[in-house]
mmCIF file of C-alpha atoms and ligand atoms in Angstrom:
data_model
loop_
_atom_site.group_PDB
_atom_site.id
_atom_site.type_symbol
_atom_site.label_atom_id
_atom_site.label_comp_id
_atom_site.label_asym_id
_atom_site.label_seq_id
_atom_site.Cartn_x
_atom_site.Cartn_y
_atom_site.Cartn_z
ATOM 1 C CA MET A 1 21.115 22.942 -53.630
ATOM 2 C CA ARG A 2 24.019 21.883 -51.429
ATOM 3 C CA HIS A 3 24.567 25.576 -50.655
ATOM 4 C CA VAL A 4 20.978 25.925 -49.544
ATOM 5 C CA MET A 5 21.289 22.810 -47.362
ATOM 6 C CA ARG A 6 24.406 24.199 -45.724
ATOM 7 C CA LEU A 7 22.615 27.487 -44.977
ATOM 8 C CA ALA A 8 19.729 25.588 -43.455
ATOM 9 C CA VAL A 9 22.083 23.596 -41.216
ATOM 10 C CA VAL A 10 23.829 26.806 -40.091
ATOM 11 C CA ALA A 11 20.456 28.434 -39.387
ATOM 12 C CA MET A 12 19.340 25.435 -37.340
ATOM 13 C CA TRP A 13 22.599 25.486 -35.384
ATOM 14 C CA LEU A 14 22.202 29.194 -34.663
ATOM 15 C CA PHE A 15 18.658 28.616 -33.414
ATOM 16 C CA ALA A 16 19.714 25.738 -31.217
ATOM 17 C CA ALA A 17 22.619 27.721 -29.765
ATOM 18 C CA ALA A 18 20.614 30.876 -29.109
ATOM 19 C CA PRO A 19 19.481 31.155 -25.507
ATOM 20 C CA ALA A 20 15.747 31.076 -24.873
ATOM 21 C CA PRO A 21 14.431 34.608 -24.523
ATOM 22 C CA ALA A 22 14.581 35.510 -20.841
ATOM 23 C CA GLN A 23 11.345 36.346 -19.120
ATOM 24 C CA SER A 24 11.581 39.068 -16.566
ATOM 25 C CA ARG A 25 9.562 39.441 -13.427
ATOM 26 C CA GLN A 26 8.841 42.614 -11.497
ATOM 27 C CA GLU A 27 8.924 41.778 -7.805
ATOM 28 C CA VAL A 28 6.343 43.116 -5.371
ATOM 29 C CA ARG A 29 8.361 44.008 -2.317
ATOM 30 C CA PHE A 30 6.736 43.804 1.079
ATOM 31 C CA PRO A 31 8.866 42.397 3.897
ATOM 32 C CA ASP A 32 8.061 39.204 5.777
ATOM 33 C CA LEU A 33 6.697 39.447 9.316
ATOM 34 C CA PRO A 34 8.274 37.664 12.273
ATOM 35 C CA GLY A 35 7.308 34.007 11.783
ATOM 36 C CA TYR A 36 5.393 34.608 8.540
ATOM 37 C CA LYS A 37 6.138 34.945 4.850
ATOM 38 C CA THR A 38 4.330 37.769 3.082
ATOM 39 C CA LEU A 39 2.697 36.182 0.031
ATOM 40 C CA LYS A 40 1.242 38.280 -2.765
ATOM 41 C CA CYS A 41 -2.117 36.844 -3.803
ATOM 42 C CA ASP A 42 -4.930 37.655 -6.223
ATOM 43 C CA LEU A 43 -7.937 35.478 -5.464
ATOM 44 C CA HIS A 44 -10.407 36.723 -8.081
ATOM 45 C CA MET A 45 -9.968 36.700 -11.883
ATOM 46 C CA HIS A 46 -11.663 35.531 -15.062
ATOM 47 C CA THR A 47 -10.747 33.787 -18.306
ATOM 48 C CA VAL A 48 -12.509 32.925 -21.568
ATOM 49 C CA PHE A 49 -14.220 30.142 -19.611
ATOM 50 C CA SER A 50 -16.605 32.852 -18.404
ATOM 51 C CA ASP A 51 -16.550 36.536 -19.434
ATOM 52 C CA GLY A 52 -12.779 37.090 -19.306
ATOM 53 C CA LEU A 53 -10.773 37.793 -22.430
ATOM 54 C CA VAL A 54 -7.719 35.549 -21.971
ATOM 55 C CA TRP A 55 -6.839 31.870 -21.972
ATOM 56 C CA PRO A 56 -6.233 30.428 -18.468
ATOM 57 C CA THR A 57 -2.451 30.024 -18.927
ATOM 58 C CA VAL A 58 -2.203 33.766 -19.642
ATOM 59 C CA ARG A 59 -3.404 34.489 -16.107
ATOM 60 C CA VAL A 60 -0.485 32.405 -14.811
ATOM 61 C CA ASP A 61 2.025 34.233 -17.063
ATOM 62 C CA GLU A 62 0.703 37.599 -15.908
ATOM 63 C CA ALA A 63 0.898 36.556 -12.262
ATOM 64 C CA TRP A 64 4.504 35.433 -12.675
ATOM 65 C CA ARG A 65 5.542 38.630 -14.465
ATOM 66 C CA GLU A 66 3.833 40.786 -11.829
ATOM 67 C CA GLY A 67 5.577 39.118 -8.909
ATOM 68 C CA LEU A 68 2.638 37.204 -7.411
ATOM 69 C CA ASP A 69 2.874 34.037 -5.328
ATOM 70 C CA ALA A 70 -0.670 32.711 -5.633
ATOM 71 C CA ILE A 71 -3.802 33.149 -7.730
ATOM 72 C CA ALA A 72 -7.308 31.754 -7.911
ATOM 73 C CA ILE A 73 -9.041 31.617 -11.283
ATOM 74 C CA THR A 74 -12.692 32.182 -10.455
ATOM 75 C CA ASP A 75 -14.824 31.946 -13.570
ATOM 76 C CA HIS A 76 -18.557 32.448 -13.119
ATOM 77 C CA LEU A 77 -20.399 29.321 -12.030
ATOM 78 C CA GLU A 78 -23.682 30.071 -13.774
ATOM 79 C CA SER A 79 -22.596 31.952 -16.875
ATOM 80 C CA GLN A 80 -20.447 30.136 -19.350
ATOM 81 C CA TYR A 81 -20.852 32.827 -21.969
ATOM 82 C CA ARG A 82 -18.726 31.131 -24.591
ATOM 83 C CA ARG A 83 -20.094 27.634 -24.299
ATOM 84 C CA SER A 84 -20.082 27.261 -28.086
ATOM 85 C CA GLU A 85 -16.363 28.133 -28.318
ATOM 86 C CA VAL A 86 -14.905 26.581 -25.168
ATOM 87 C CA SER A 87 -16.097 23.479 -23.425
ATOM 88 C CA GLY A 88 -14.989 20.962 -20.867
ATOM 89 C CA GLY A 89 -16.889 21.804 -17.716
ATOM 90 C CA ARG A 90 -16.351 24.098 -14.791
ATOM 91 C CA ASN A 91 -12.972 22.724 -13.771
ATOM 92 C CA ARG A 92 -11.471 23.253 -17.213
ATOM 93 C CA SER A 93 -9.903 26.707 -16.659
ATOM 94 C CA TYR A 94 -8.123 25.421 -13.531
ATOM 95 C CA GLU A 95 -6.959 22.268 -15.300
ATOM 96 C CA LEU A 96 -5.598 24.220 -18.256
ATOM 97 C CA ALA A 97 -3.657 26.594 -16.003
ATOM 98 C CA ALA A 98 -2.319 23.970 -13.577
ATOM 99 C CA GLY A 99 0.701 22.791 -15.616
ATOM 100 C CA SER A 100 1.833 26.315 -16.363
ATOM 101 C CA ALA A 101 1.436 27.228 -12.688
ATOM 102 C CA ARG A 102 3.681 24.323 -11.659
ATOM 103 C CA GLN A 103 6.340 25.398 -14.202
ATOM 104 C CA LYS A 104 6.285 28.972 -12.964
ATOM 105 C CA ASP A 105 5.950 28.118 -9.276
ATOM 106 C CA ILE A 106 2.683 30.007 -8.967
ATOM 107 C CA LEU A 107 0.391 28.518 -6.321
ATOM 108 C CA LEU A 108 -2.937 27.915 -8.055
ATOM 109 C CA ILE A 109 -6.166 27.694 -6.076
ATOM 110 C CA ARG A 110 -9.200 26.007 -7.619
ATOM 111 C CA GLY A 111 -12.158 28.369 -7.324
ATOM 112 C CA VAL A 112 -15.376 29.663 -8.830
ATOM 113 C CA GLU A 113 -17.552 32.777 -8.605
ATOM 114 C CA VAL A 114 -21.163 32.213 -7.579
ATOM 115 C CA THR A 115 -23.006 34.919 -9.485
ATOM 116 C CA ARG A 116 -26.523 35.803 -8.349
ATOM 117 C CA ASP A 117 -28.368 39.099 -8.659
ATOM 118 C CA THR A 118 -28.005 41.452 -5.694
ATOM 119 C CA PRO A 119 -29.220 40.498 -3.177
ATOM 120 C CA PRO A 120 -27.491 38.191 -2.387
ATOM 121 C CA GLY A 121 -24.719 39.170 -4.837
ATOM 122 C CA HIS A 122 -21.512 37.414 -5.864
ATOM 123 C CA PHE A 123 -19.356 35.049 -3.803
ATOM 124 C CA ASN A 124 -16.072 33.326 -4.552
ATOM 125 C CA VAL A 125 -15.657 29.761 -3.383
ATOM 126 C CA LEU A 126 -12.002 28.761 -3.072
ATOM 127 C CA PHE A 127 -9.955 25.631 -2.331
ATOM 128 C CA LEU A 128 -12.437 23.390 -4.105
ATOM 129 C CA LYS A 129 -11.602 19.879 -5.222
ATOM 130 C CA ASP A 130 -14.324 19.808 -7.882
ATOM 131 C CA VAL A 131 -16.381 22.794 -9.083
ATOM 132 C CA ASP A 132 -19.155 20.853 -10.848
ATOM 133 C CA PRO A 133 -21.158 19.752 -7.744
ATOM 134 C CA LEU A 134 -21.743 23.450 -6.920
ATOM 135 C CA ASP A 135 -23.898 23.895 -10.005
ATOM 136 C CA VAL A 136 -27.234 23.598 -8.209
ATOM 137 C CA LYS A 137 -30.201 25.913 -8.531
ATOM 138 C CA ASP A 138 -30.812 26.690 -4.862
ATOM 139 C CA PHE A 139 -28.522 29.486 -3.651
ATOM 140 C CA TYR A 140 -27.948 27.940 -0.205
ATOM 141 C CA GLY A 141 -27.492 24.527 -1.811
ATOM 142 C CA VAL A 142 -24.369 25.887 -3.530
ATOM 143 C CA PHE A 143 -22.809 26.638 -0.154
ATOM 144 C CA GLU A 144 -23.884 23.317 1.248
ATOM 145 C CA GLN A 145 -21.874 21.699 -1.529
ATOM 146 C CA ALA A 146 -18.992 24.088 -0.828
ATOM 147 C CA ALA A 147 -19.037 23.110 2.853
ATOM 148 C CA LEU A 148 -18.881 19.416 1.912
ATOM 149 C CA GLN A 149 -15.565 20.247 0.208
ATOM 150 C CA ASN A 150 -14.371 22.342 3.161
ATOM 151 C CA ALA A 151 -14.148 25.367 0.846
ATOM 152 C CA PHE A 152 -13.314 28.969 1.767
ATOM 153 C CA VAL A 153 -16.056 31.470 0.896
ATOM 154 C CA MET A 154 -15.832 35.234 0.381
ATOM 155 C CA TRP A 155 -18.422 37.905 -0.400
ATOM 156 C CA ASN A 156 -17.281 39.741 -3.524
ATOM 157 C CA HIS A 157 -17.377 43.469 -4.365
ATOM 158 C CA PRO A 158 -20.112 44.287 -1.806
ATOM 159 C CA GLY A 159 -20.628 47.749 -3.329
ATOM 160 C CA TRP A 160 -21.834 46.345 -6.630
ATOM 161 C CA LYS A 161 -24.687 46.557 -7.731
ATOM 162 C CA GLY A 162 -28.456 47.237 -7.464
ATOM 163 C CA PRO A 163 -30.421 49.073 -4.746
ATOM 164 C CA ASP A 164 -29.111 46.776 -1.974
ATOM 165 C CA LEU A 165 -25.495 47.298 -2.922
ATOM 166 C CA GLY A 166 -23.016 47.172 -0.126
ATOM 167 C CA HIS A 167 -25.498 46.162 2.534
ATOM 168 C CA TRP A 168 -25.226 43.116 4.696
ATOM 169 C CA GLY A 169 -28.398 41.176 3.905
ATOM 170 C CA GLU A 170 -30.320 38.144 4.981
ATOM 171 C CA ALA A 171 -28.183 35.815 2.851
ATOM 172 C CA GLN A 172 -24.970 37.110 4.427
ATOM 173 C CA THR A 173 -26.432 36.617 7.914
ATOM 174 C CA ARG A 174 -27.548 33.093 7.160
ATOM 175 C CA LEU A 175 -24.246 32.046 5.565
ATOM 176 C CA PHE A 176 -22.282 33.717 8.358
ATOM 177 C CA GLU A 177 -24.306 31.967 11.066
ATOM 178 C CA GLN A 178 -23.804 28.651 9.283
ATOM 179 C CA ARG A 179 -20.032 29.404 9.269
ATOM 180 C CA ARG A 180 -20.154 29.305 5.500
ATOM 181 C CA LEU A 181 -18.960 32.878 4.928
ATOM 182 C CA HIS A 182 -15.339 33.494 5.860
ATOM 183 C CA ALA A 183 -14.095 36.599 4.067
ATOM 184 C CA ILE A 184 -15.059 39.792 2.320
ATOM 185 C CA GLU A 185 -13.563 41.830 -0.501
ATOM 186 C CA VAL A 186 -12.722 45.153 1.103
ATOM 187 C CA CYS A 187 -11.269 46.174 -2.265
ATOM 188 C CA ASN A 188 -12.059 44.949 -5.748
ATOM 189 C CA GLY A 189 -10.165 46.401 -8.719
ATOM 190 C CA ARG A 190 -10.370 50.171 -8.360
ATOM 191 C CA SER A 191 -12.996 50.185 -5.613
ATOM 192 C CA TYR A 192 -12.625 50.343 -1.836
ATOM 193 C CA TYR A 193 -15.701 49.582 0.254
ATOM 194 C CA PRO A 194 -15.451 51.230 3.699
ATOM 195 C CA GLU A 195 -18.635 49.450 4.770
ATOM 196 C CA ALA A 196 -17.027 46.103 3.918
ATOM 197 C CA HIS A 197 -13.972 47.108 5.949
ATOM 198 C CA ARG A 198 -16.307 47.744 8.884
ATOM 199 C CA TYR A 199 -18.158 44.422 8.388
ATOM 200 C CA ALA A 200 -14.827 42.597 8.373
ATOM 201 C CA LEU A 201 -13.746 44.237 11.631
ATOM 202 C CA ASP A 202 -17.080 43.679 13.380
ATOM 203 C CA ARG A 203 -17.551 40.073 12.319
ATOM 204 C CA LYS A 204 -13.917 38.986 12.169
ATOM 205 C CA LEU A 205 -14.108 38.186 8.472
ATOM 206 C CA THR A 206 -10.858 37.889 6.546
ATOM 207 C CA MET A 207 -10.101 41.025 4.512
ATOM 208 C CA LEU A 208 -9.303 40.560 0.847
ATOM 209 C CA GLY A 209 -8.397 42.784 -2.087
ATOM 210 C CA ASN A 210 -8.350 41.357 -5.582
ATOM 211 C CA SER A 211 -8.202 42.480 -9.191
ATOM 212 C CA ASP A 212 -11.323 40.718 -10.603
ATOM 213 C CA ILE A 213 -9.450 41.145 -13.872
ATOM 214 C CA HIS A 214 -11.334 40.307 -17.068
ATOM 215 C CA ASP A 215 -9.091 41.979 -19.705
ATOM 216 C CA PRO A 216 -5.477 41.076 -20.411
ATOM 217 C CA ALA A 217 -3.236 42.610 -17.711
ATOM 218 C CA SER A 218 -1.931 46.049 -18.572
ATOM 219 C CA ASP A 219 1.728 46.273 -19.561
ATOM 220 C CA ARG A 220 1.965 49.840 -18.256
ATOM 221 C CA PRO A 221 4.787 50.257 -15.721
ATOM 222 C CA ARG A 222 3.598 49.848 -12.170
ATOM 223 C CA THR A 223 3.595 52.851 -9.854
ATOM 224 C CA ALA A 224 2.926 53.178 -6.127
ATOM 225 C CA GLN A 225 -0.595 54.391 -6.970
ATOM 226 C CA GLU A 226 -1.355 52.318 -10.069
ATOM 227 C CA HIS A 227 -0.930 48.630 -9.449
ATOM 228 C CA ARG A 228 -2.912 45.412 -9.302
ATOM 229 C CA THR A 229 -5.057 45.299 -6.169
ATOM 230 C CA LEU A 230 -3.706 42.406 -4.101
ATOM 231 C CA THR A 231 -4.123 40.544 -0.836
ATOM 232 C CA LEU A 232 -0.968 40.155 1.235
ATOM 233 C CA VAL A 233 -1.284 36.833 3.045
ATOM 234 C CA PHE A 234 0.964 36.278 6.072
ATOM 235 C CA ALA A 235 1.546 32.545 5.845
ATOM 236 C CA LYS A 236 3.796 30.196 7.797
ATOM 237 C CA ASP A 237 5.110 28.840 4.523
ATOM 238 C CA ARG A 238 4.863 29.331 0.781
ATOM 239 C CA THR A 239 2.332 26.537 0.251
ATOM 240 C CA LEU A 240 -1.369 26.285 -0.528
ATOM 241 C CA ALA A 241 -2.010 24.710 2.877
ATOM 242 C CA ALA A 242 -0.260 27.603 4.625
ATOM 243 C CA ILE A 243 -2.253 30.149 2.605
ATOM 244 C CA ARG A 244 -5.461 28.425 3.630
ATOM 245 C CA GLU A 245 -4.409 28.423 7.298
ATOM 246 C CA ALA A 246 -3.574 32.145 7.116
ATOM 247 C CA LEU A 247 -6.890 32.970 5.404
ATOM 248 C CA ASP A 248 -8.784 31.004 8.075
ATOM 249 C CA ALA A 249 -6.878 32.911 10.753
ATOM 250 C CA GLY A 250 -7.541 36.296 9.069
ATOM 251 C CA ARG A 251 -3.830 37.142 8.622
ATOM 252 C CA THR A 252 -4.107 39.395 5.565
ATOM 253 C CA ALA A 253 -3.764 43.001 4.462
ATOM 254 C CA VAL A 254 -4.990 44.617 1.268
ATOM 255 C CA TRP A 255 -2.677 46.580 -1.040
ATOM 256 C CA PHE A 256 -4.848 49.107 -2.846
ATOM 257 C CA GLN A 257 -3.867 52.362 -4.596
ATOM 258 C CA ASN A 258 -0.877 53.187 -2.404
ATOM 259 C CA GLN A 259 -2.668 52.137 0.779
ATOM 260 C CA LEU A 260 -2.525 49.125 3.047
ATOM 261 C CA ILE A 261 -5.898 48.258 4.511
ATOM 262 C CA GLY A 262 -6.356 45.732 7.278
ATOM 263 C CA ARG A 263 -6.358 45.066 10.980
ATOM 264 C CA GLU A 264 -4.000 46.675 13.430
ATOM 265 C CA GLU A 265 -2.628 43.197 14.377
ATOM 266 C CA GLN A 266 -1.237 42.848 10.866
ATOM 267 C CA LEU A 267 -0.560 46.453 9.863
ATOM 268 C CA ALA A 268 1.464 47.299 12.980
ATOM 269 C CA PRO A 269 4.106 44.579 12.514
ATOM 270 C CA LEU A 270 4.067 45.218 8.774
ATOM 271 C CA PHE A 271 4.851 48.906 9.339
ATOM 272 C CA ALA A 272 7.644 47.939 11.732
ATOM 273 C CA ALA A 273 9.112 45.567 9.125
ATOM 274 C CA CYS A 274 8.838 48.179 6.351
ATOM 275 C CA VAL A 275 10.450 51.123 8.132
ATOM 276 C CA ASP A 276 13.956 51.392 9.604
ATOM 277 C CA VAL A 277 15.022 54.478 11.536
ATOM 278 C CA HIS A 278 18.751 55.148 11.407
ATOM 279 C CA PRO A 279 20.473 56.692 14.428
ATOM 280 C CA VAL A 280 20.837 60.465 14.466
ATOM 281 C CA HIS A 281 23.951 61.213 12.421
ATOM 282 C CA GLN A 282 24.299 64.937 12.942
ATOM 283 C CA ARG A 283 23.422 67.516 15.583
ATOM 284 C CA SER A 284 24.240 71.123 15.076
ATOM 285 C CA GLY A 285 22.720 74.090 16.865
ATOM 286 C CA ASP A 286 18.964 73.589 17.010
ATOM 287 C CA SER A 287 18.777 70.656 14.585
ATOM 288 C CA ALA A 288 19.279 66.891 14.623
ATOM 289 C CA TRP A 289 19.381 64.862 11.423
ATOM 290 C CA PHE A 290 18.507 61.241 10.811
ATOM 291 C CA GLU A 291 17.486 58.965 7.955
ATOM 292 C CA VAL A 292 14.517 56.628 7.543
ATOM 293 C CA THR A 293 14.489 53.721 5.075
ATOM 294 C CA ASN A 294 11.286 52.303 3.586
ATOM 295 C CA HIS A 295 11.544 48.668 2.439
ATOM 296 C CA CYS A 296 8.125 48.375 0.762
ATOM 297 C CA GLU A 297 6.178 49.346 -2.371
ATOM 298 C CA LEU A 298 4.104 51.998 -0.612
ATOM 299 C CA ASP A 299 4.964 55.705 -0.692
ATOM 300 C CA ILE A 300 4.441 55.951 3.076
ATOM 301 C CA VAL A 301 3.136 59.254 4.446
ATOM 302 C CA LEU A 302 3.733 60.013 8.137
ATOM 303 C CA GLN A 303 1.756 62.836 9.732
ATOM 304 C CA ARG A 304 2.651 64.245 13.110
ATOM 305 C CA THR A 305 0.555 63.509 16.169
ATOM 306 C CA GLY A 306 3.089 64.478 18.883
ATOM 307 C CA SER A 307 4.607 67.913 19.363
ATOM 308 C CA ASP A 308 8.271 67.094 18.705
ATOM 309 C CA SER A 309 7.991 65.529 15.262
ATOM 310 C CA PRO A 310 8.317 67.091 11.853
ATOM 311 C CA LEU A 311 4.804 67.905 10.578
ATOM 312 C CA ARG A 312 5.072 65.299 7.846
ATOM 313 C CA ILE A 313 7.661 62.810 6.625
ATOM 314 C CA ASP A 314 7.324 61.250 3.188
ATOM 315 C CA LEU A 315 8.984 57.871 2.792
ATOM 316 C CA PRO A 316 9.103 57.028 -0.914
ATOM 317 C CA ALA A 317 8.744 53.342 -1.853
ATOM 318 C CA LEU A 318 12.021 51.443 -1.457
ATOM 319 C CA GLY A 319 13.908 54.651 -0.672
ATOM 320 C CA THR A 320 15.585 56.478 2.174
ATOM 321 C CA SER A 321 14.470 59.885 3.426
ATOM 322 C CA LEU A 322 16.360 62.489 5.390
ATOM 323 C CA ALA A 323 14.555 64.101 8.309
ATOM 324 C CA ARG A 324 15.379 67.024 10.586
ATOM 325 C CA ILE A 325 13.960 67.715 13.998
ATOM 326 C CA ASP A 326 14.162 70.797 16.136
ATOM 327 C CA VAL A 327 16.023 70.109 19.387
ATOM 328 C CA ARG A 328 15.936 73.601 20.896
ATOM 329 C CA ARG A 329 13.400 72.575 23.510
ATOM 330 C CA GLY A 330 14.394 69.724 25.788
ATOM 331 C CA GLY A 331 17.037 68.040 23.642
ATOM 332 C CA LEU A 332 16.601 64.961 21.483
ATOM 333 C CA PRO A 333 13.238 63.197 22.004
ATOM 334 C CA GLN A 334 13.395 59.406 22.334
ATOM 335 C CA LYS A 335 10.450 58.822 20.098
ATOM 336 C CA LEU A 336 8.425 60.696 17.532
ATOM 337 C CA SER A 337 4.709 60.053 17.176
ATOM 338 C CA PHE A 338 2.907 59.878 13.848
ATOM 339 C CA GLU A 339 -0.045 58.510 12.004
ATOM 340 C CA ALA A 340 0.876 56.393 8.986
ATOM 341 C CA ALA A 341 -1.712 58.061 6.762
ATOM 342 C CA ASN A 342 -1.914 55.251 4.204
ATOM 343 C CA PHE A 343 -2.027 52.322 6.664
ATOM 344 C CA LEU A 344 -5.787 52.114 7.286
ATOM 345 C CA VAL A 345 -6.880 50.113 10.360
ATOM 346 C CA SER A 346 -10.549 51.027 10.038
ATOM 347 C CA PRO A 347 -12.438 53.322 7.656
ATOM 348 C CA GLY A 348 -10.826 56.769 7.881
ATOM 349 C CA LYS A 349 -8.522 55.741 10.738
ATOM 350 C CA PRO A 350 -4.780 55.534 10.122
ATOM 351 C CA LEU A 351 -2.357 53.375 12.109
ATOM 352 C CA ARG A 352 -0.586 55.222 14.938
ATOM 353 C CA VAL A 353 3.142 54.627 14.966
ATOM 354 C CA SER A 354 6.268 55.957 16.593
ATOM 355 C CA LEU A 355 9.814 56.282 15.351
ATOM 356 C CA GLU A 356 12.357 55.675 18.084
ATOM 357 C CA LEU A 357 15.465 57.789 17.846
ATOM 358 C CA ALA A 358 18.886 56.556 18.846
ATOM 359 C CA GLU A 359 21.793 58.902 19.311
ATOM 360 C CA PRO A 360 25.170 57.361 18.441
ATOM 361 C CA GLU A 361 28.017 57.601 20.971
ATOM 362 C CA SER A 362 30.020 59.847 18.694
ATOM 363 C CA VAL A 363 27.220 62.420 18.596
ATOM 364 C CA ARG A 364 26.530 62.171 22.338
ATOM 365 C CA SER A 365 30.164 62.984 23.040
ATOM 366 C CA GLY A 366 30.024 65.892 20.595
ATOM 367 C CA GLY A 367 31.846 64.198 17.691
ATOM 368 C CA ALA A 368 30.821 63.833 14.057
ATOM 369 C CA ARG A 369 29.116 60.786 12.598
ATOM 370 C CA GLY A 370 31.279 57.737 12.064
ATOM 371 C CA GLY A 371 30.879 55.503 9.018
ATOM 372 C CA SER A 372 29.317 52.652 10.984
ATOM 373 C CA ASP A 373 26.478 54.769 12.333
ATOM 374 C CA ARG A 374 24.328 54.160 9.296
ATOM 375 C CA ALA A 375 23.222 50.691 10.253
ATOM 376 C CA PRO A 376 19.474 50.949 10.865
ATOM 377 C CA SER A 377 18.375 50.545 14.452
ATOM 378 C CA ALA A 378 15.094 48.838 13.464
ATOM 379 C CA ALA A 379 13.499 51.171 15.949
ATOM 380 C CA THR A 380 9.928 51.522 14.850
ATOM 381 C CA ARG A 381 6.959 50.393 16.744
ATOM 382 C CA PRO A 382 3.252 50.794 16.705
ATOM 383 C CA GLN A 383 1.672 52.703 19.528
HETATM 384 ZN ZN1 ZN B 1 -18.680 39.434 -9.523
HETATM 385 ZN ZN1 ZN B 2 -15.597 38.395 -10.844
#
């Protein structure tokens, strides 16, 4: 018996001494913009408190593991499918997730999805203080309640569903004119809605891209193409108040299937922050060689618009590419013009950019590259 006791004590000591299993997080790397932090946000997801398949704290764990800064849990307002299994009202999923979010430093936004047949469709209401007062029958009454709480309202997945899918309707007009519609999902899960992109540009609505995840998050490794659809929010700080200010100001971009979708005002400085052009390090005969570093998660594709550039330069995510240009005619050009094919500033229209080339002294005087020439010149700019 004493032997057994001793074993138990040793086992307890071993347990106590063993370090807690480390949790690992895969960062989402997009650089900050001058004056703004780039926050990775998913503002649309579900739990067992509507038709999702996970407990609210799981959404926080997933967000932490996937490198997010902020999430909104947005269970359906009208459909509490599992009322017999889970109870506690419409704030319960937020309340259950809040402690875990504080522990993991995930910014948690209290929200709900207003779920009506199309038209008018589905809308997320975010930054609420209390979800319950929104549970009124009249569709416009819901948004009256939302306005009383100074909430932020977005039109969800405009391309889903019914004969009026994707079309701006009477309800959108009325909410927009009442200043009760502030944003639109340009992307939802695996869908991109070009018409929504156009609506956002024309009406100055904030562009969002979210997962609308219902299942547990996949544990498949992330790739440039296969990843959670996210909104990049360019906020003055990493706080809920700063996210709200940025959403009100429309400072967002959508990361969707190896593309960034947004406005030129955001995508141009983001491209400049993502891409560093190194000075030319070698000239020989008719060729000049230089490197380009990509600091973001996108496999960036540059396609020539000017006559001096290489036809296409591929900049793999978080990698450096080597490029060669022909300098037979007219020497080294100062800048090369491209379209960044997967930076979309309006439907079908890529961002125009230029890479500015710098020639180091050693090359200008005919010498070989010195070791210090590899510092990037940060010479990219939108056109
Ligand atoms: Zn929906
Ligand atoms: Zn949803």
